[in-house]
PDB file of C-alpha atoms in Angstrom:
ATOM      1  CA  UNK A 150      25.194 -36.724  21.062  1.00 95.00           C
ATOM      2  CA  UNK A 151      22.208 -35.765  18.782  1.00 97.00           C
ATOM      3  CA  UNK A 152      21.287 -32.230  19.035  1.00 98.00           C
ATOM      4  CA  UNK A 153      17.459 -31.714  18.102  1.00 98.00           C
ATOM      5  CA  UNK A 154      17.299 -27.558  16.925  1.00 98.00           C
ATOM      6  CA  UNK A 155      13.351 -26.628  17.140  1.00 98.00           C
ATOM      7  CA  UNK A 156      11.970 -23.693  15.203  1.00 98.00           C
ATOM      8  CA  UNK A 157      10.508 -21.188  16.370  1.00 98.00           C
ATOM      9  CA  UNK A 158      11.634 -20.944  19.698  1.00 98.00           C
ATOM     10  CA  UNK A 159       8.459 -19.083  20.455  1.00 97.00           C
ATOM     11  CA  UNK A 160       4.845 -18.186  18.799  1.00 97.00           C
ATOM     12  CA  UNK A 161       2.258 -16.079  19.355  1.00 96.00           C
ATOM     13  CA  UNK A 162      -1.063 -17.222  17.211  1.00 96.00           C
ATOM     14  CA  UNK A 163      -4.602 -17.067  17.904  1.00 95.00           C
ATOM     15  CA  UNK A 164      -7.170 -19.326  18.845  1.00 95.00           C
ATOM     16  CA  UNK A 165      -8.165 -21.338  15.119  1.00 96.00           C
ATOM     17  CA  UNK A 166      -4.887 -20.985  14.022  1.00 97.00           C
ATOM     18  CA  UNK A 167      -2.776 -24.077  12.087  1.00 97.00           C
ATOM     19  CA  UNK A 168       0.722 -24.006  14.047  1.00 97.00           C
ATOM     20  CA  UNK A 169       3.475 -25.819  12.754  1.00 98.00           C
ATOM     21  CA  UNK A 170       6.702 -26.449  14.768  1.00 98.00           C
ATOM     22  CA  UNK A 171       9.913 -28.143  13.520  1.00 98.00           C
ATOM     23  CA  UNK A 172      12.547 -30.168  14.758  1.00 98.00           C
ATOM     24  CA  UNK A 173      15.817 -30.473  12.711  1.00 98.00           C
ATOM     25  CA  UNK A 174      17.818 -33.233  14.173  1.00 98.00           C
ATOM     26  CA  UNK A 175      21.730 -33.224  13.968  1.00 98.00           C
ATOM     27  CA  UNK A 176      22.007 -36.848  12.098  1.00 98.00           C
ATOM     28  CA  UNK A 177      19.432 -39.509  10.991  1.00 97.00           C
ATOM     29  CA  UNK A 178      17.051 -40.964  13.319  1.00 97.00           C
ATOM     30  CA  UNK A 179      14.428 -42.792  11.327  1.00 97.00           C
ATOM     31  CA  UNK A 180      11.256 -42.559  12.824  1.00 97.00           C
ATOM     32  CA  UNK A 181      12.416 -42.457  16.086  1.00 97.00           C
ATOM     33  CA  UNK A 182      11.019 -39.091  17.292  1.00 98.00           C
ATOM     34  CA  UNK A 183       8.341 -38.074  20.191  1.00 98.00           C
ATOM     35  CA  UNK A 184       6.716 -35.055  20.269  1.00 98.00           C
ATOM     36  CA  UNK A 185       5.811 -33.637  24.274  1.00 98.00           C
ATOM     37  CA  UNK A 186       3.265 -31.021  25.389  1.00 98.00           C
ATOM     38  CA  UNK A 187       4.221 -29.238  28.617  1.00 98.00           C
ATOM     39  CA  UNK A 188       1.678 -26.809  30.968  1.00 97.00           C
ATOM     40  CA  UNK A 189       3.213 -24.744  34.070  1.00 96.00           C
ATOM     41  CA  UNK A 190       3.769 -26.795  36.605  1.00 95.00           C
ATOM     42  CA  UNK A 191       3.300 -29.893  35.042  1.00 97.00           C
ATOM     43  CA  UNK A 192       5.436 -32.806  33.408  1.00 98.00           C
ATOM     44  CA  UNK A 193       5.389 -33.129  30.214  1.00 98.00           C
ATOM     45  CA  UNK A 194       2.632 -35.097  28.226  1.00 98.00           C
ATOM     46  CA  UNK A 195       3.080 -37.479  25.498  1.00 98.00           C
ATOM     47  CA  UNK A 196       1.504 -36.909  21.736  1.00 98.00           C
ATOM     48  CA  UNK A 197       2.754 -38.312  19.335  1.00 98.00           C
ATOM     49  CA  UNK A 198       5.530 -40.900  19.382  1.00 97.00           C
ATOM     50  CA  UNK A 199       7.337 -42.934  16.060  1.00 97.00           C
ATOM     51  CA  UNK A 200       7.321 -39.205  14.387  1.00 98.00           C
ATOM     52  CA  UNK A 201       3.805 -39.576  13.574  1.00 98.00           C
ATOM     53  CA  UNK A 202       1.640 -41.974  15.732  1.00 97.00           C
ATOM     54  CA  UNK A 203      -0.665 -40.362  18.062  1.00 98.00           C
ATOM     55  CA  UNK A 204      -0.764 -41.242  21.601  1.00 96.00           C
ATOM     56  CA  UNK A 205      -4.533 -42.455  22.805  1.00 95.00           C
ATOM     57  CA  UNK A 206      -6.570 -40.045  23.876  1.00 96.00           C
ATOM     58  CA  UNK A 207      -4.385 -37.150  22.210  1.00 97.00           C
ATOM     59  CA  UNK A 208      -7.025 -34.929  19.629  1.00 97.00           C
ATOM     60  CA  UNK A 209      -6.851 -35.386  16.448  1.00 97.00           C
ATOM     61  CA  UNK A 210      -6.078 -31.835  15.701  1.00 98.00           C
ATOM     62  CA  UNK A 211      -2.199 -32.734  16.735  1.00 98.00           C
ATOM     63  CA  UNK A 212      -0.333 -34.503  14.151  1.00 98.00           C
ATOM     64  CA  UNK A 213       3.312 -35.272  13.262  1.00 98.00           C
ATOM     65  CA  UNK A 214       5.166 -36.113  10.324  1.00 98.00           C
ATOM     66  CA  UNK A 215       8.660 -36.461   8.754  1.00 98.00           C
ATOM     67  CA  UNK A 216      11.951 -39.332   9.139  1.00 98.00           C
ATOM     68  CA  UNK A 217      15.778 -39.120   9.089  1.00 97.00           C
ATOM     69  CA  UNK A 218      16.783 -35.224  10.129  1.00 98.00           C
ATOM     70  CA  UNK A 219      13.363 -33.076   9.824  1.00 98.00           C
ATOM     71  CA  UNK A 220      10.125 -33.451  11.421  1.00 98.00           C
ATOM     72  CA  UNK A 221       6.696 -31.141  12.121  1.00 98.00           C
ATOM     73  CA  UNK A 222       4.564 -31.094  14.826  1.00 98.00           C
ATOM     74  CA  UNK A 223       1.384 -29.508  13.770  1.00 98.00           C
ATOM     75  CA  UNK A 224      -2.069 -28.323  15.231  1.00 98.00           C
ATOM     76  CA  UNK A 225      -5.284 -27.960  12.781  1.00 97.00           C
ATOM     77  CA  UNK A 226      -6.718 -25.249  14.688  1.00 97.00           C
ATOM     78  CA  UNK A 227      -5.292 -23.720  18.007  1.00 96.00           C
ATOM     79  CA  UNK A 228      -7.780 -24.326  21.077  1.00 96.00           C
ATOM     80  CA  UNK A 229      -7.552 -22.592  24.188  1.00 94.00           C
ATOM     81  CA  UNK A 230      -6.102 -25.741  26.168  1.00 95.00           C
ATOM     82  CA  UNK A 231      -3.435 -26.149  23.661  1.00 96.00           C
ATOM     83  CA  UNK A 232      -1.067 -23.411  25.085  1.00 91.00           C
ATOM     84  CA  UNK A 233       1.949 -25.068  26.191  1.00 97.00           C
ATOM     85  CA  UNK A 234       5.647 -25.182  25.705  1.00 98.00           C
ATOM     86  CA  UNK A 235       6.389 -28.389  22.808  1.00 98.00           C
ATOM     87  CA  UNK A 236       9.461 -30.255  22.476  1.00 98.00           C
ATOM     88  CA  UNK A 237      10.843 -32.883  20.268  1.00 98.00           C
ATOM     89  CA  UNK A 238      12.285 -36.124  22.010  1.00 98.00           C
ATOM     90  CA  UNK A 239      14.819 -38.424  19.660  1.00 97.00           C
ATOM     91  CA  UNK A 240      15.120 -42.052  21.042  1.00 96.00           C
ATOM     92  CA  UNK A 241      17.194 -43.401  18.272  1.00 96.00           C
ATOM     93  CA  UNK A 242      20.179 -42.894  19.602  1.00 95.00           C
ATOM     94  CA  UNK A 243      22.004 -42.982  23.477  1.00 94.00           C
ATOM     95  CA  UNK A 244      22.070 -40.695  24.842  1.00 95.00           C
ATOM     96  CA  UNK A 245      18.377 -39.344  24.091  1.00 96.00           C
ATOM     97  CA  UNK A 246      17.888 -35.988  23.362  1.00 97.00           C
ATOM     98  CA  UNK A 247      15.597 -33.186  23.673  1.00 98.00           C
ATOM     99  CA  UNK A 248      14.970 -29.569  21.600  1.00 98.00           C
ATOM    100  CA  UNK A 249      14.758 -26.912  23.502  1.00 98.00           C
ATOM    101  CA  UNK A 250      11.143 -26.190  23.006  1.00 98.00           C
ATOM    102  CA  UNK A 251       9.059 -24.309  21.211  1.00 98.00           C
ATOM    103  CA  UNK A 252       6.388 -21.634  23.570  1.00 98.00           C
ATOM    104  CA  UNK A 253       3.024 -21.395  22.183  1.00 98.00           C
ATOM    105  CA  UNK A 254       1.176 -18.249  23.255  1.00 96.00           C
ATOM    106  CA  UNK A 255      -2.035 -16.493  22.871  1.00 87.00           C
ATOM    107  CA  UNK A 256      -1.586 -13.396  20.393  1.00 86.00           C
TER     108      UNK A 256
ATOM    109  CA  UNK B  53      -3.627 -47.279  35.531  1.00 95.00           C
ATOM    110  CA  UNK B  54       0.208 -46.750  35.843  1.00 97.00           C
ATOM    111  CA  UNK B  55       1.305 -44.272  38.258  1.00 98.00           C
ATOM    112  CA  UNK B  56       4.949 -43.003  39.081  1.00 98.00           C
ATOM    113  CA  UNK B  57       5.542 -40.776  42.009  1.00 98.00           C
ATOM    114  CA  UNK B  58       9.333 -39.342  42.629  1.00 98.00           C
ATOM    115  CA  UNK B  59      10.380 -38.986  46.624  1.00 98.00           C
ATOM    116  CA  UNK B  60      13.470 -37.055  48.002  1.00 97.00           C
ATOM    117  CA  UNK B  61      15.272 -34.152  49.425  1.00 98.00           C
ATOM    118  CA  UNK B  62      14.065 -30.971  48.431  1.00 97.00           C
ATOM    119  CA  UNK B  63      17.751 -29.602  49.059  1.00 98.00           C
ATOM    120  CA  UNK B  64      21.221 -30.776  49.352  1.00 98.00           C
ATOM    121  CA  UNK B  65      24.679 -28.987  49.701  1.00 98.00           C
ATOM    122  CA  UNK B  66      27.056 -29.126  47.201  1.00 97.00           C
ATOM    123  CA  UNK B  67      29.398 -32.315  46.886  1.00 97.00           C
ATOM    124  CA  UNK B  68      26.652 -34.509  48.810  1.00 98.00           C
ATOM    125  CA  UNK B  69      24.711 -37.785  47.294  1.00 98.00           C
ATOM    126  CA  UNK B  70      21.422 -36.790  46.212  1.00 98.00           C
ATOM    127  CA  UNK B  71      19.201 -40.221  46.067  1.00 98.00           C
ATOM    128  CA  UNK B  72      15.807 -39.830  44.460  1.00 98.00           C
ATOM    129  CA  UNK B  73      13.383 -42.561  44.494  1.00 98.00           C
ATOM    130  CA  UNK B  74      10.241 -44.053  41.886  1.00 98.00           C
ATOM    131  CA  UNK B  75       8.000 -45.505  43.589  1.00 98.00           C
ATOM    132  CA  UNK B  76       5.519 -47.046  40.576  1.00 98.00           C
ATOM    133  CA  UNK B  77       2.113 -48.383  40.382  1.00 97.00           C
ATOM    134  CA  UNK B  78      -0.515 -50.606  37.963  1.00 97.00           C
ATOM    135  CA  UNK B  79       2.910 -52.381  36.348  1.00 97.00           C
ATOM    136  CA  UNK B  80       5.734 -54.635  37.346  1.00 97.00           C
ATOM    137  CA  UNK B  81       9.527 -53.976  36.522  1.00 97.00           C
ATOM    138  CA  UNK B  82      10.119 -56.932  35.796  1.00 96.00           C
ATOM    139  CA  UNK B  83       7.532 -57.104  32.670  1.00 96.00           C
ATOM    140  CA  UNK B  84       9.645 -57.997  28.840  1.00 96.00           C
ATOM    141  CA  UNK B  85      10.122 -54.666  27.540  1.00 95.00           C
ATOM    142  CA  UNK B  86       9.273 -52.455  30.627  1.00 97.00           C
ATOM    143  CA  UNK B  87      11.919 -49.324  31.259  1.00 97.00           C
ATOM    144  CA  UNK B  88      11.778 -46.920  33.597  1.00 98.00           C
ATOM    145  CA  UNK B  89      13.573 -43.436  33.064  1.00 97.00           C
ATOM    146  CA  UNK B  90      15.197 -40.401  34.688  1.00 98.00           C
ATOM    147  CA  UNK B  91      14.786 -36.911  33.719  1.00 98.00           C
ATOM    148  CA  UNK B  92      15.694 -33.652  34.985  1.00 98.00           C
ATOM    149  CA  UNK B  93      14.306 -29.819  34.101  1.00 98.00           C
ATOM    150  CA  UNK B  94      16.496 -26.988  35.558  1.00 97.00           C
ATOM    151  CA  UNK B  95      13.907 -23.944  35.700  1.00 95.00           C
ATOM    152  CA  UNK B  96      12.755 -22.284  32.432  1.00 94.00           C
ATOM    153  CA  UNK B  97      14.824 -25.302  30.428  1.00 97.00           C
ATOM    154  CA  UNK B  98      14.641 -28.336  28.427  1.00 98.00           C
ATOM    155  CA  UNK B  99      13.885 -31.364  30.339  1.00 98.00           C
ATOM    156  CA  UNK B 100      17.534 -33.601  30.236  1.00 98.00           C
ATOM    157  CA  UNK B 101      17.368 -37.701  29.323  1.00 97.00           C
ATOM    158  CA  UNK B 102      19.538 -39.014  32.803  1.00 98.00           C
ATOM    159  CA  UNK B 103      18.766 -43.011  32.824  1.00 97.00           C
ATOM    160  CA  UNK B 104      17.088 -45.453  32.513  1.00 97.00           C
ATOM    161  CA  UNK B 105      16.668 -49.089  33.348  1.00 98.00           C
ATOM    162  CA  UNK B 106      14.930 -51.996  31.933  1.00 97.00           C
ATOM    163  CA  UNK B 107      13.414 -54.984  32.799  1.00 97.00           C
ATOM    164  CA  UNK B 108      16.179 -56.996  32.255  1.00 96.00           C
ATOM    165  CA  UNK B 109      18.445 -54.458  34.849  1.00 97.00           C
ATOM    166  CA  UNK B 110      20.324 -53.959  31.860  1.00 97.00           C
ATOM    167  CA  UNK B 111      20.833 -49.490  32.303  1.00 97.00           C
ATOM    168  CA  UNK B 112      21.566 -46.989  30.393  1.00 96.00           C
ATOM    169  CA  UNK B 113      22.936 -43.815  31.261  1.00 97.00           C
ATOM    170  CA  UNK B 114      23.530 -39.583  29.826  1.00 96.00           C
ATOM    171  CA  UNK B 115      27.163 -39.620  28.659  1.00 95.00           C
ATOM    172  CA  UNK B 116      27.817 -35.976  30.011  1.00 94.00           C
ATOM    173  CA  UNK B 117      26.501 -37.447  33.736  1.00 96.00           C
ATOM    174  CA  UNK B 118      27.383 -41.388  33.498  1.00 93.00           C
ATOM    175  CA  UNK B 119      30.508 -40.735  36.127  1.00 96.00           C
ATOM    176  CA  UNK B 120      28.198 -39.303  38.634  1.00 97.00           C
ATOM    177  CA  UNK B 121      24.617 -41.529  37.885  1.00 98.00           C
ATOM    178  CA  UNK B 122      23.563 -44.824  39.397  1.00 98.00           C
ATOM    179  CA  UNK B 123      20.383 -46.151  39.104  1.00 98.00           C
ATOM    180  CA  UNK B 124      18.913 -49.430  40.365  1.00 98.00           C
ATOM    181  CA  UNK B 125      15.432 -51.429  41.074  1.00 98.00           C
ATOM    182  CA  UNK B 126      13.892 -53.394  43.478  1.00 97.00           C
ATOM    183  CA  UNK B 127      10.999 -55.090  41.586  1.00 97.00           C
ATOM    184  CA  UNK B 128       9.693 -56.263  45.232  1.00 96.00           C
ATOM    185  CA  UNK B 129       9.090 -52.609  46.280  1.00 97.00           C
ATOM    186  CA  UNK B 130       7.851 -51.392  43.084  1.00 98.00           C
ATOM    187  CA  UNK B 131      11.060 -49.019  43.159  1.00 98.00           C
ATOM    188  CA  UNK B 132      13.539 -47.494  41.284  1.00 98.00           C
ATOM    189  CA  UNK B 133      16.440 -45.884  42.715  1.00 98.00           C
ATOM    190  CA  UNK B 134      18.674 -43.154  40.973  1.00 98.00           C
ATOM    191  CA  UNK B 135      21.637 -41.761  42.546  1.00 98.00           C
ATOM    192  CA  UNK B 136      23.823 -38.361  41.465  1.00 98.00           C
ATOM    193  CA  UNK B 137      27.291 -37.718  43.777  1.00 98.00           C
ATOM    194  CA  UNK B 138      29.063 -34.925  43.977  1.00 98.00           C
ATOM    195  CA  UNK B 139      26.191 -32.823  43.493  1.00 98.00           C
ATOM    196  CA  UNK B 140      26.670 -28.732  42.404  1.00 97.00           C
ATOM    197  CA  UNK B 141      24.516 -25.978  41.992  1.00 97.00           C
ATOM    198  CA  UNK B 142      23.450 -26.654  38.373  1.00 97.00           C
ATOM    199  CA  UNK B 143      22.020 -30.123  39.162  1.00 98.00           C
ATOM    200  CA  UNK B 144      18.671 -27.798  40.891  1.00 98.00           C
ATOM    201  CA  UNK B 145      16.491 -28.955  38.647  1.00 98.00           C
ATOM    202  CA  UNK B 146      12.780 -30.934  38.986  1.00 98.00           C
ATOM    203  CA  UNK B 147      13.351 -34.356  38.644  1.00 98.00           C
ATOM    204  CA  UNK B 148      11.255 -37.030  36.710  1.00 98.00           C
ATOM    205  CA  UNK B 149      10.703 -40.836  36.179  1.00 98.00           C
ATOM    206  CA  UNK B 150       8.763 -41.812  33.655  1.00 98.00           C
ATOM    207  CA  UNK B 151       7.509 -45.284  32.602  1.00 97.00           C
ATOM    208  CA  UNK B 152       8.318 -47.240  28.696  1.00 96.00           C
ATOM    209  CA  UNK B 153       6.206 -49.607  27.516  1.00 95.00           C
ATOM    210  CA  UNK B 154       8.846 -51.151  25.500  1.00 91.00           C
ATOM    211  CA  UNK B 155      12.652 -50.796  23.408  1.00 87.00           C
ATOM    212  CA  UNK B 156      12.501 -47.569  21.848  1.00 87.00           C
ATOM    213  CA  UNK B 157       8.780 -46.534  23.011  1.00 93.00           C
ATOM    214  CA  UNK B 158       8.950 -42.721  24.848  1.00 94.00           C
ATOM    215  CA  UNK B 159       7.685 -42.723  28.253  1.00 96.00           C
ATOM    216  CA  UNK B 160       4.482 -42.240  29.303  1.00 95.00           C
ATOM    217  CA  UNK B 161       3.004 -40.964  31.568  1.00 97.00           C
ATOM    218  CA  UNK B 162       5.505 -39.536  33.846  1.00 98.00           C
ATOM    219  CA  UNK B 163       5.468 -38.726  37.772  1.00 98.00           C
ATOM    220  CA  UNK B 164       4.628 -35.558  38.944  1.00 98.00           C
ATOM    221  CA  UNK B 165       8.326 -34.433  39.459  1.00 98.00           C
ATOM    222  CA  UNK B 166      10.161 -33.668  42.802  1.00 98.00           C
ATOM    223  CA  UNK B 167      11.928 -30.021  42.799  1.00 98.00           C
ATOM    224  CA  UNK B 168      15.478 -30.240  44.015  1.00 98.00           C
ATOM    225  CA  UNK B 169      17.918 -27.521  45.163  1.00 98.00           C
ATOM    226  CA  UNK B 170      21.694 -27.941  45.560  1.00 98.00           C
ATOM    227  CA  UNK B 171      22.433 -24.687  47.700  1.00 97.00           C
ATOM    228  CA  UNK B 172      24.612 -24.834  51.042  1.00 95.00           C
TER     229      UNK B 172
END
């Protein structure tokens, strides 16, 4: 199986903020990588899919980049609605895989 | 506008069938390229890839849970079907379909979830 390692686990930043999350995948995937946004309660929420294609109606302020092993996830400037948990989602390969998130909190 | 909405038991004892159904809306299982998927989120965790099954009923399944996983479709009823035997304490988890627009495309949007316990 494909294990996806995210980094940081957790983050504390402020509203304005840039955030940038990795995701370090255990072989090549290509492109082949989906980045989720999670609330309490909720299911997860799609942003950006093919490592760097953003889903419609996701802000612009998200965007993803990177191919083969390593790959970012990052936010422009941190709004208050964007506090969630975030995790990478390979497809490239059966089985698919998640990380195992990355908690974005309010400093 | 697609919809997915999971339906169940909220609690089974350990070894018995737990059989969790998709019931979906504003798409058609049998469209080329259409998948629906299985997920699972124990509490605090990662959600887990189960299943899935396309269009063409051709499935796919988690390696670590492909001995215990079935999952099936009734394009009639708008349904999809996933069964998990022998079920243990670790399988509590809230489950998830999801819907794929195509090969290789992540699903989106999902269901709400359905919360499951495995507890005698």
């Amino acid at each position: 199986d494909i294990h996806l390692t995210q980094s940081p686990s957790f983050l504390s930043a402020s509203v304005g903020d840039r955030v940038t999350i990795t995701c370090r995948a255990s072989q090549g995937i290509s492109t082949y990588l989906a980045w989720y946004q999670q609330k309490p309660g909720k299911a997860p929420n799609l942003l950006i899919f093919d490592a760097s294609t953003l889903q419609s109606g996701v802000p612009s302020r998200f965007s993803g980049s990177g191919s083969g092993t390593d790959f970012t996830l990052t936010i422009s400037s941190l709004q208050p609605e964007d506090f969630a948990t975030f995790y990478c989602h390979q497809l490239n390969t059966y089985p698919w895989t998640f990380g195992q998130g990355t908690k974005v909190e309010i400093k | 506008q697609i919809s997915l909405k999971e339906s169940g038991p909220t609690m089974v004892k350990p070894t018995q069938t737990l059989t969790l159904t998709c019931t979906v809306s504003g798409f058609s299982l049998s469209t080329r390229g259409v998948s629906v998927g299985w997920f699972r989120q124990p509490p605090g965790k990662a959600p887990e890839w189960l299943a899935l099954i396309y269009w063409d009923d051709d499935k796919r399944y988690s390696t670590s849970l492909k001995n215990r996983l079935s999952i099936t479709k009734d394009t009639s009823k708008n349904t999809v079907v996933l069964t998990l035997i022998n079920t243990d304490p670790v399988d509590t988890a809230t489950y998830y379909c999801g819907h794929s627009a195509g090969v290789l495309v992540p699903f989106d949007p999902w269901g709400q979830g359905t919360l499951v316990s495995v507890s005698s």
